Coordinates of C-alpha atoms and ligand atoms in Angstrom, one line a residue:
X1 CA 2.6 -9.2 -13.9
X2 CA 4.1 -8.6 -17.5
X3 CA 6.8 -6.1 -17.2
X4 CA 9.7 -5.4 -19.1
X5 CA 12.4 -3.2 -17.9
X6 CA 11.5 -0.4 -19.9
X7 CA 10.8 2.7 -17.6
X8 CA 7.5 4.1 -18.3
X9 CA 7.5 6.9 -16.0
X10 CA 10.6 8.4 -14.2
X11 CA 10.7 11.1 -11.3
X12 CA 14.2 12.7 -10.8
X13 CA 14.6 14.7 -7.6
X14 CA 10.9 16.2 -8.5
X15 CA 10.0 18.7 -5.5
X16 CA 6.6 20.8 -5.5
X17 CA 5.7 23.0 -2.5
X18 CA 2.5 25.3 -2.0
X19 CA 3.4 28.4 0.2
X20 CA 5.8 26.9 2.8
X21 CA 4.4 23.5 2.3
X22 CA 6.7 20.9 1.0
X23 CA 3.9 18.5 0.0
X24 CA 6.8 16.5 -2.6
X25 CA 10.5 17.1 -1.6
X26 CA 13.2 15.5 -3.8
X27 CA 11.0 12.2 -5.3
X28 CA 12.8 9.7 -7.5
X29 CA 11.6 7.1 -8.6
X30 CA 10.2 4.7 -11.8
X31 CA 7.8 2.6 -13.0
X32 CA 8.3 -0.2 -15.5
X33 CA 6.2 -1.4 -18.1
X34 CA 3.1 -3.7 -17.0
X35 CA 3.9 -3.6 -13.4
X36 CA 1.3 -2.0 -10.8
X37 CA 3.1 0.2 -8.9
X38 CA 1.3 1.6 -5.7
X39 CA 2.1 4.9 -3.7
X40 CA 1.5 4.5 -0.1
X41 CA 1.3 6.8 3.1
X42 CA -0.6 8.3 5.6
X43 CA -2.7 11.7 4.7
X44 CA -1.1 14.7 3.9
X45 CA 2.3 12.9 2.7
X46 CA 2.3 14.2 -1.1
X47 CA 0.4 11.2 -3.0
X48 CA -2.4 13.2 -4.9
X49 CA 0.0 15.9 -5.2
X50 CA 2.6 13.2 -7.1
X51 CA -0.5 12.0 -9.5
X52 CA -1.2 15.5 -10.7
X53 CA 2.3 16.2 -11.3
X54 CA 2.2 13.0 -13.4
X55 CA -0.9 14.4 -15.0
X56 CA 0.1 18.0 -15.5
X57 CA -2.3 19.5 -13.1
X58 CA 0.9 20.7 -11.7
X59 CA 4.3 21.5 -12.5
X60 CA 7.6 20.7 -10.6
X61 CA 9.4 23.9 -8.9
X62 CA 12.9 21.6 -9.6
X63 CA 13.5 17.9 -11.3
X64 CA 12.3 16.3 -14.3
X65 CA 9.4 13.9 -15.1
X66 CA 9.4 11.5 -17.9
X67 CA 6.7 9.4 -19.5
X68 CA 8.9 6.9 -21.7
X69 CA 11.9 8.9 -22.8
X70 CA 10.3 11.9 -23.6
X71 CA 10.5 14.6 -20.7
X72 CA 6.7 16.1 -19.8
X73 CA 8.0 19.6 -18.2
X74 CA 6.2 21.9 -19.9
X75 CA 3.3 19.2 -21.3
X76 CA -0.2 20.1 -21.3
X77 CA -2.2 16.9 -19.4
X78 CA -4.1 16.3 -22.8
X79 CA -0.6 15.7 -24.5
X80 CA 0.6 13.1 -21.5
X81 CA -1.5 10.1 -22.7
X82 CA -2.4 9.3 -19.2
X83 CA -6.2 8.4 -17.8
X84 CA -6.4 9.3 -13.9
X85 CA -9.0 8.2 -11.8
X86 CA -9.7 10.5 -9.3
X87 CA -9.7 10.3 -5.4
X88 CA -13.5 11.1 -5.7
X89 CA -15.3 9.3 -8.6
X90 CA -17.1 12.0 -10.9
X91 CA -19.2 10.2 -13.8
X92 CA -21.1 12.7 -15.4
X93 CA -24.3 12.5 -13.7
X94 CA -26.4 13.5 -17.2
X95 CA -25.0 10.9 -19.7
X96 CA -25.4 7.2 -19.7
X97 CA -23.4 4.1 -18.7
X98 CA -22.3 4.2 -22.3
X99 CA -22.0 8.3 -23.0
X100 CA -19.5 8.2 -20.4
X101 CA -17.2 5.2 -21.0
X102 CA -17.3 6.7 -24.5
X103 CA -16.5 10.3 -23.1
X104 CA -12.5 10.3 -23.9
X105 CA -13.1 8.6 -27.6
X106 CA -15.8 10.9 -28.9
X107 CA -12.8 13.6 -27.4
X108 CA -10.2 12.1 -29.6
X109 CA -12.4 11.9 -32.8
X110 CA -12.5 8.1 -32.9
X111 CA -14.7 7.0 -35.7
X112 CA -18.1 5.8 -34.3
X113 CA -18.1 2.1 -35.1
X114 CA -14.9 1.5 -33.3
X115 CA -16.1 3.8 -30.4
X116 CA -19.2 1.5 -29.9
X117 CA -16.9 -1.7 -29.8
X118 CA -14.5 -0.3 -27.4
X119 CA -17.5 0.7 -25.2
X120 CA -18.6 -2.8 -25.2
X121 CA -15.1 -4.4 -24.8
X122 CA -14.6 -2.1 -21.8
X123 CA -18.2 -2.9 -19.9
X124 CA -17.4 -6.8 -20.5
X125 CA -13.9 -6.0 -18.8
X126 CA -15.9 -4.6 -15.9
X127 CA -18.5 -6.7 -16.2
X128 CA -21.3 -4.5 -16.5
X129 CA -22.5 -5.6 -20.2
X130 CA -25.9 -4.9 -19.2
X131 CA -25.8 -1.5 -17.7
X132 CA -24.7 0.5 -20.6
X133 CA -28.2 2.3 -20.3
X134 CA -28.2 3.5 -17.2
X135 CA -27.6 6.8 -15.2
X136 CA -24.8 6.9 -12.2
X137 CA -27.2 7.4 -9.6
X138 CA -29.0 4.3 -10.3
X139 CA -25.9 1.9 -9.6
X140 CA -23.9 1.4 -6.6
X141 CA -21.3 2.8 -5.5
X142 CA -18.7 -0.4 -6.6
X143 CA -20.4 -0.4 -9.9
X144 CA -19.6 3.7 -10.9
X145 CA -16.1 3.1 -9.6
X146 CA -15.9 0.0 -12.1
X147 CA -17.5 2.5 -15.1
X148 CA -15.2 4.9 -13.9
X149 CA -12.5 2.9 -14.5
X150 CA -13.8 1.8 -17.2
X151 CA -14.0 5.3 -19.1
X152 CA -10.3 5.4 -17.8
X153 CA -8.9 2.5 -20.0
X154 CA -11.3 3.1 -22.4
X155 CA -8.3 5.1 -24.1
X156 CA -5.5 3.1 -23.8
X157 CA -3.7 5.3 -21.7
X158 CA 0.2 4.7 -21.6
X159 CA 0.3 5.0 -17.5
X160 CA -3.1 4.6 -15.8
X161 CA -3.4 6.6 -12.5
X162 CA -5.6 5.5 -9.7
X163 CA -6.3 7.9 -6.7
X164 CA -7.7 5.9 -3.7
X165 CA -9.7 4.0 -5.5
X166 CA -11.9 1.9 -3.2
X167 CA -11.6 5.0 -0.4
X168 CA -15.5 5.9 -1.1
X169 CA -16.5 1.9 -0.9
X170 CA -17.5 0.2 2.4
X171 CA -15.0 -2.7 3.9
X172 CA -17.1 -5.7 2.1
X173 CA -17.2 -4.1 -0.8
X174 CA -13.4 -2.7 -0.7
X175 CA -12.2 -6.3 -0.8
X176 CA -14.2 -7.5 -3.5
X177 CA -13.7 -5.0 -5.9
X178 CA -9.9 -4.9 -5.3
X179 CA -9.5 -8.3 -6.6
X180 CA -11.7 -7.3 -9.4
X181 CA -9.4 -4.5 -9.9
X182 CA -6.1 -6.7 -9.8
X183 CA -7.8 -9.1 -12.4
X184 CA -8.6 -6.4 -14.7
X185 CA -5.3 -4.7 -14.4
X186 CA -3.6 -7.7 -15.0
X187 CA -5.7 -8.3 -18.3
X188 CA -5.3 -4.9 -19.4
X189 CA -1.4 -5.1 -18.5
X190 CA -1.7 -1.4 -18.4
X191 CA 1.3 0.3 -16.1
X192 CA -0.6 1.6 -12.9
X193 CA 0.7 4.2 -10.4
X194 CA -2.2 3.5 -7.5
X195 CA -2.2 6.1 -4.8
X196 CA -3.4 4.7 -1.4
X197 CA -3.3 5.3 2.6
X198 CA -4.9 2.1 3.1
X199 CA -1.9 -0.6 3.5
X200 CA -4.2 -3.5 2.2
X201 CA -5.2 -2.1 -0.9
X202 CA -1.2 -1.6 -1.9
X203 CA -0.3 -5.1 -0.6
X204 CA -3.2 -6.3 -2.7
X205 CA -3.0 -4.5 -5.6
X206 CA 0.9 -3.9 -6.3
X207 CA 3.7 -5.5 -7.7
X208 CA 5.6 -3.0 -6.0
X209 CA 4.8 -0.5 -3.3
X210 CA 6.8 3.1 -2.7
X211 CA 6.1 4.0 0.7
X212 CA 6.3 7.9 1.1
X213 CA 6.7 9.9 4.2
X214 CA 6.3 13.9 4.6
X215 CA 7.2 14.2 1.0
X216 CA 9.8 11.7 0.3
X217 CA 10.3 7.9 0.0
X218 CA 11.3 5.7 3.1
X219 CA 11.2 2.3 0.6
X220 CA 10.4 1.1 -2.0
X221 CA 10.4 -2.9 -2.9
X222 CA 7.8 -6.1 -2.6
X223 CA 4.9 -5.9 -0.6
X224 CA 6.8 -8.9 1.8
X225 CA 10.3 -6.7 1.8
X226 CA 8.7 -4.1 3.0
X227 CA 6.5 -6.3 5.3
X228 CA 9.5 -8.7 6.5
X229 CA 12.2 -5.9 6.5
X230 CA 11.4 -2.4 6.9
X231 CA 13.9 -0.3 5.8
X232 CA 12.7 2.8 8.3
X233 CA 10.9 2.8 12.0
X234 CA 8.1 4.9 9.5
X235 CA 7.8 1.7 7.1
X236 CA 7.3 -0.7 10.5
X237 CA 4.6 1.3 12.0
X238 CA 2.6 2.3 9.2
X239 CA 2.6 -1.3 7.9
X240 CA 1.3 -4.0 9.4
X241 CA 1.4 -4.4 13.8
X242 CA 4.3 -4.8 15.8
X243 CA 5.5 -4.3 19.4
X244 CA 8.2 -2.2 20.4
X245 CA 10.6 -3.0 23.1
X246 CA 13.5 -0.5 24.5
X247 CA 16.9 -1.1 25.6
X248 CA 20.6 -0.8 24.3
X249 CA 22.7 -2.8 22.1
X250 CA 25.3 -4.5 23.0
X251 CA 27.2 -5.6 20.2
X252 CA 28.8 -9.1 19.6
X253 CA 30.7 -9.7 16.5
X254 CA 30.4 -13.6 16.8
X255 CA 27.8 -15.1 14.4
X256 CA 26.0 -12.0 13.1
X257 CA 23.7 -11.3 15.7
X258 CA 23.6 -8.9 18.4
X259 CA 22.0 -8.3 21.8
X260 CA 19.8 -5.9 23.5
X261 CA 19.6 -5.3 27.1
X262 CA 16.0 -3.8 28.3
X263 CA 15.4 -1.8 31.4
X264 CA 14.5 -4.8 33.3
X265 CA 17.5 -6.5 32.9
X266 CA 16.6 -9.1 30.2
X267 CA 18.4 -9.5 27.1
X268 CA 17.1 -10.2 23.7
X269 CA 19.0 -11.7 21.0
X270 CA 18.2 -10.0 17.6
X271 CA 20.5 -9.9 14.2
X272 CA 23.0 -7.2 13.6
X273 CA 21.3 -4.0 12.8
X274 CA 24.6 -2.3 11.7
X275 CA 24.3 0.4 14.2
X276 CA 27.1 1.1 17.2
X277 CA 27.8 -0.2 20.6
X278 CA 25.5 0.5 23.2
X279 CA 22.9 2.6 21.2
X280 CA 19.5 3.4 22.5
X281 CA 17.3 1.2 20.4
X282 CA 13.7 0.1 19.6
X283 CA 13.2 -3.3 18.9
X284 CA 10.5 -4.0 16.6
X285 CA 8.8 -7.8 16.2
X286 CA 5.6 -8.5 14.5
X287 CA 2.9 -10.5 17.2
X288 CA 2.2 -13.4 14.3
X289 CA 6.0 -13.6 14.9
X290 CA 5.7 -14.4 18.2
X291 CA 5.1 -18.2 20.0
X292 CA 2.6 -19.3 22.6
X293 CA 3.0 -22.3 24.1
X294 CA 0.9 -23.9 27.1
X295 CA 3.5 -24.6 29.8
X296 CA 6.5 -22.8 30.9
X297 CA 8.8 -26.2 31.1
X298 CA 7.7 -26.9 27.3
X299 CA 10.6 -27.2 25.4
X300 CA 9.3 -28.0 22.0
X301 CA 10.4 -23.9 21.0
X302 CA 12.8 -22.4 19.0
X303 CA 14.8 -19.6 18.7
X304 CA 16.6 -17.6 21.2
X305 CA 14.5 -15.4 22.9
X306 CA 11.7 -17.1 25.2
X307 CA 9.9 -16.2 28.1
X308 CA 7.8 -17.4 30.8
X309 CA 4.8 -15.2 30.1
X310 CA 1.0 -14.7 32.0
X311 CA -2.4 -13.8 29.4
X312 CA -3.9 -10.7 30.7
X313 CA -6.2 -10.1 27.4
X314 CA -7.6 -13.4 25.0
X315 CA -9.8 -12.1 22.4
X316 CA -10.9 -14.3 19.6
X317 CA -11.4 -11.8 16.2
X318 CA -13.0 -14.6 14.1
X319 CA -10.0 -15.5 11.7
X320 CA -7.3 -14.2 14.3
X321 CA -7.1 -14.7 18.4
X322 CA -5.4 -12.0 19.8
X323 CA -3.3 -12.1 23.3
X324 CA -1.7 -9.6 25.0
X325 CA 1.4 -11.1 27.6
X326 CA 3.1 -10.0 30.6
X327 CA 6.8 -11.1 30.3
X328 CA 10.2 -9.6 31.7
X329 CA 10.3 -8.3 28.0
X330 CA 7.5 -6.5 28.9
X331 CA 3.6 -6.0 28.1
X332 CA 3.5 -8.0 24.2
X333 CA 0.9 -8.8 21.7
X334 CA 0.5 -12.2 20.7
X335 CA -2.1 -13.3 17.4
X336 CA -2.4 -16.6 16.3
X337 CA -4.8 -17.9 13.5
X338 CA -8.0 -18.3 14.9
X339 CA -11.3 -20.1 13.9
X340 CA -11.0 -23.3 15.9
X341 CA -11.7 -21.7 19.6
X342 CA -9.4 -20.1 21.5
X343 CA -5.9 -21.9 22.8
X344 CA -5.4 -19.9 26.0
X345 CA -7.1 -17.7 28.0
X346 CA -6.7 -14.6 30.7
X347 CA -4.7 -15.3 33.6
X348 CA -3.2 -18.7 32.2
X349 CA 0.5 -18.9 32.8
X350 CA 2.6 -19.6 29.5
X351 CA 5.6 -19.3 27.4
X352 CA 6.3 -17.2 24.2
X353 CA 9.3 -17.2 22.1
X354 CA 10.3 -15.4 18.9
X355 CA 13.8 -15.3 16.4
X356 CA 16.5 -13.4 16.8
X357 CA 15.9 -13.1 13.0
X358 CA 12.5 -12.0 13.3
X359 CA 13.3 -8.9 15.4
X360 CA 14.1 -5.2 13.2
X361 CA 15.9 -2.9 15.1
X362 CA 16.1 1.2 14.8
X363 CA 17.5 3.9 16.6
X364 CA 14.9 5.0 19.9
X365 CA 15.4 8.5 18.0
X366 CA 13.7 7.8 14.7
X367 CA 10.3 9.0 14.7
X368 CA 7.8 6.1 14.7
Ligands
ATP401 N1 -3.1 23.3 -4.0 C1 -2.6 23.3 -2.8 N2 -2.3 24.4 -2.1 C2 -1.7 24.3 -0.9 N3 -1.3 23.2 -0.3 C3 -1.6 22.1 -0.9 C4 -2.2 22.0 -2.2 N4 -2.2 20.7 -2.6 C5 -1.7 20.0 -1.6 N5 -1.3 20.8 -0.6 C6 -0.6 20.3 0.7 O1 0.4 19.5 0.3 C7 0.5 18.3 1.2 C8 0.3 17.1 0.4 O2 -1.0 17.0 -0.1 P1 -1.6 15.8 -0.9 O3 -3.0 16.1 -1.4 O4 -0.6 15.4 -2.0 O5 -1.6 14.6 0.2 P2 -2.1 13.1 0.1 O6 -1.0 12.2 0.5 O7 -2.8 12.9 -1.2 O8 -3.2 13.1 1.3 P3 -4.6 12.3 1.4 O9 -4.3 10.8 1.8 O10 -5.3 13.0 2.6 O11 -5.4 12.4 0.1 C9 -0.6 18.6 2.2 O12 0.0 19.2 3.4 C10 -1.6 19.5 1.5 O13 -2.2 20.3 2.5
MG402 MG1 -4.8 12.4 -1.7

């Protein structure tokens, strides 16, 4: 990432409803030169509607939007100097490889010499020098999504927008051109707002990741901040696994940490959440977290919270195993890196352990 702190885009208190529908409600944010900035949340949440206010496809009912300093309320999208890839790719199906990469150039009256180099620059960049004679529907679909992007940098945008980009590709195929995309994002150095539900694609992909809810932002920071400490019970869910445990705090102002009692009776140790005494919470702790050992005497574990525990479920995924545990904590998932057989198996008696520090604690009233 090259990035200055130079804001390339800025959202302030931007809100944009259709009928009763708030699909954006009170979004600030920016994006800083260089960086790849992705927008993440589930369906419905106001992404594609954020991308086409950034475009100009629509207009905010209140706040300002700014591309560098210069305000864009008002702004046509051919006077934004942005190239947006769209959800959906659309090449035109009756022009060639080349006619279309070319498309925005010809548009802007660039002379014909310089249009034909930047064409070639751009298929090298995708690698897809020896295409440039083709039709769409006689590549794949990874290969239009790469001329497609291609065509989109083609122009030197200022802000490049990407709108699901690998949603129409198959899993394989996701993976490999999303590291294909990072290198040639990172060679452009283009700034990229990148729109995604899918939580892999953001981690991969961004510098930074805004993770929106119903409109609005829960967090934004790194893809491990907002992996290792979720700022909402949203933010924990959506990304990555975890298991949830209820009870109520019970606070203790020695050392920083805190404890939780569960319905059983057991008591966790977790850090502080900054909530109040005896609180209903939800304790949140990611199952790579989480320690297996064989025996229920071992003693080689740390941290506070362990548990003689019983497999009910061993399933090997290939790279991962996956347990599930019976414990006075309650009914836990367990996943260890796999690939050398599996360690334990159903009905074998064992102990897990995990961090106080590990543990992220909300309110049982936040929705999940
Ligand atoms: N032109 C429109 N007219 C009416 N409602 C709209 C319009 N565009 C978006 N909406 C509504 O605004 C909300 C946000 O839509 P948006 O397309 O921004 O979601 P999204 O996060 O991109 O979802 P997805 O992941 O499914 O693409 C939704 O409830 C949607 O139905
Ligand atoms: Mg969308």
């Amino acid at each position: 990432m090259q990035t200055s702190n130079e804001a390339v885009l800025t959202f302030d208190n931007v809100a944009k409803s259709f009928g009763g529908v708030h699909a954006v409600a009170g979004l600030s944010f920016s994006a800083v030169a260089g960086e790849t900035l992705a927008i993440l949340g589930p369906s419905g949440c106001g992404k594609t509607t954020t991308l086409r206010l950034i475009a100009g496809f629509e207009e905010p009912d209140i706040g300002t939007i700014a591309i560098g300093r210069e305000s864009m309320i008002g702004k046509r999208p051919y006077e934004r100097n942005v190239g947006l890839l769209f959800q959906h790719y659309a090449l035109f199906p009756h022009m060639s490889v080349r006619e279309n990469v070319a498309y925005g150039l010809k548009y802007r009256k660039w002379p014909k010499a310089e249009i034909s180099s930047r064409v070639d620059e751009m298929l090298r960049l995708v690698q897809l020098e020896d295409f440039g004679g083709r039709r769409p529907q006689q590549l794949s679909g990874g290969q239009q999504q790469r001329v497609a992007l291609a065509r989109v940098l083609a122009t030197k945008p200022k802000l490049v927008l990407l709108d699901e980009p690998l949603s129409a590709l198959d899993a394989k195929l996701r993976e490999e051109l999303g590291a294909e995309l990072k290198r040639i994002l990172t060679e452009v150095g283009s700034t990229t707002i990148v729109v995604t539900h899918d939580q892999d694609e953001a981690m991969s992909l961004a510098d930074r990741i805004i993770v929106m809810n119903r409109g609005g932002i829960d967090q934004q920071g790194s893809p491990s901040e907002i992996y290792s400490r979720p700022a909402t019970r949203f933010v924990a869910t959506f990304i990555g696994r975890s298991n949830w445990i209820g009870g109520t705090l019970k606070l203790n102002h020695s050392g920083g940490f805190a404890n939780v009692v569960m319905e059983s009776g057991t008591v966790l140790t977790t850090g502080n959440p900054g909530l109040g005494d005896e609180v209903a919470v939800k304790v949140g702790i990611r199952p790579e977290r989480i320690a297996i050992v064989g025996t229920q005497e071992d003693d080689r574990m740390s941290g506070a919270n362990q548990f003689p525990a019983m497999v009910v479920n061993a399933i090997s995924m290939g790279a991962e195993n996956h347990y599930h545990v019976i414990c006075s904590a309650g009914t836990l998932m367990v996943v260890e890196p796999g690939g050398r057989g599996m360690s334990f198996s159903r009905g074998d008696r064992v102990k897990i352990g995990f961090r106080a520090e590990d543990c992220v604690l909300f309110p049982s009233r936040d929705a999940a």
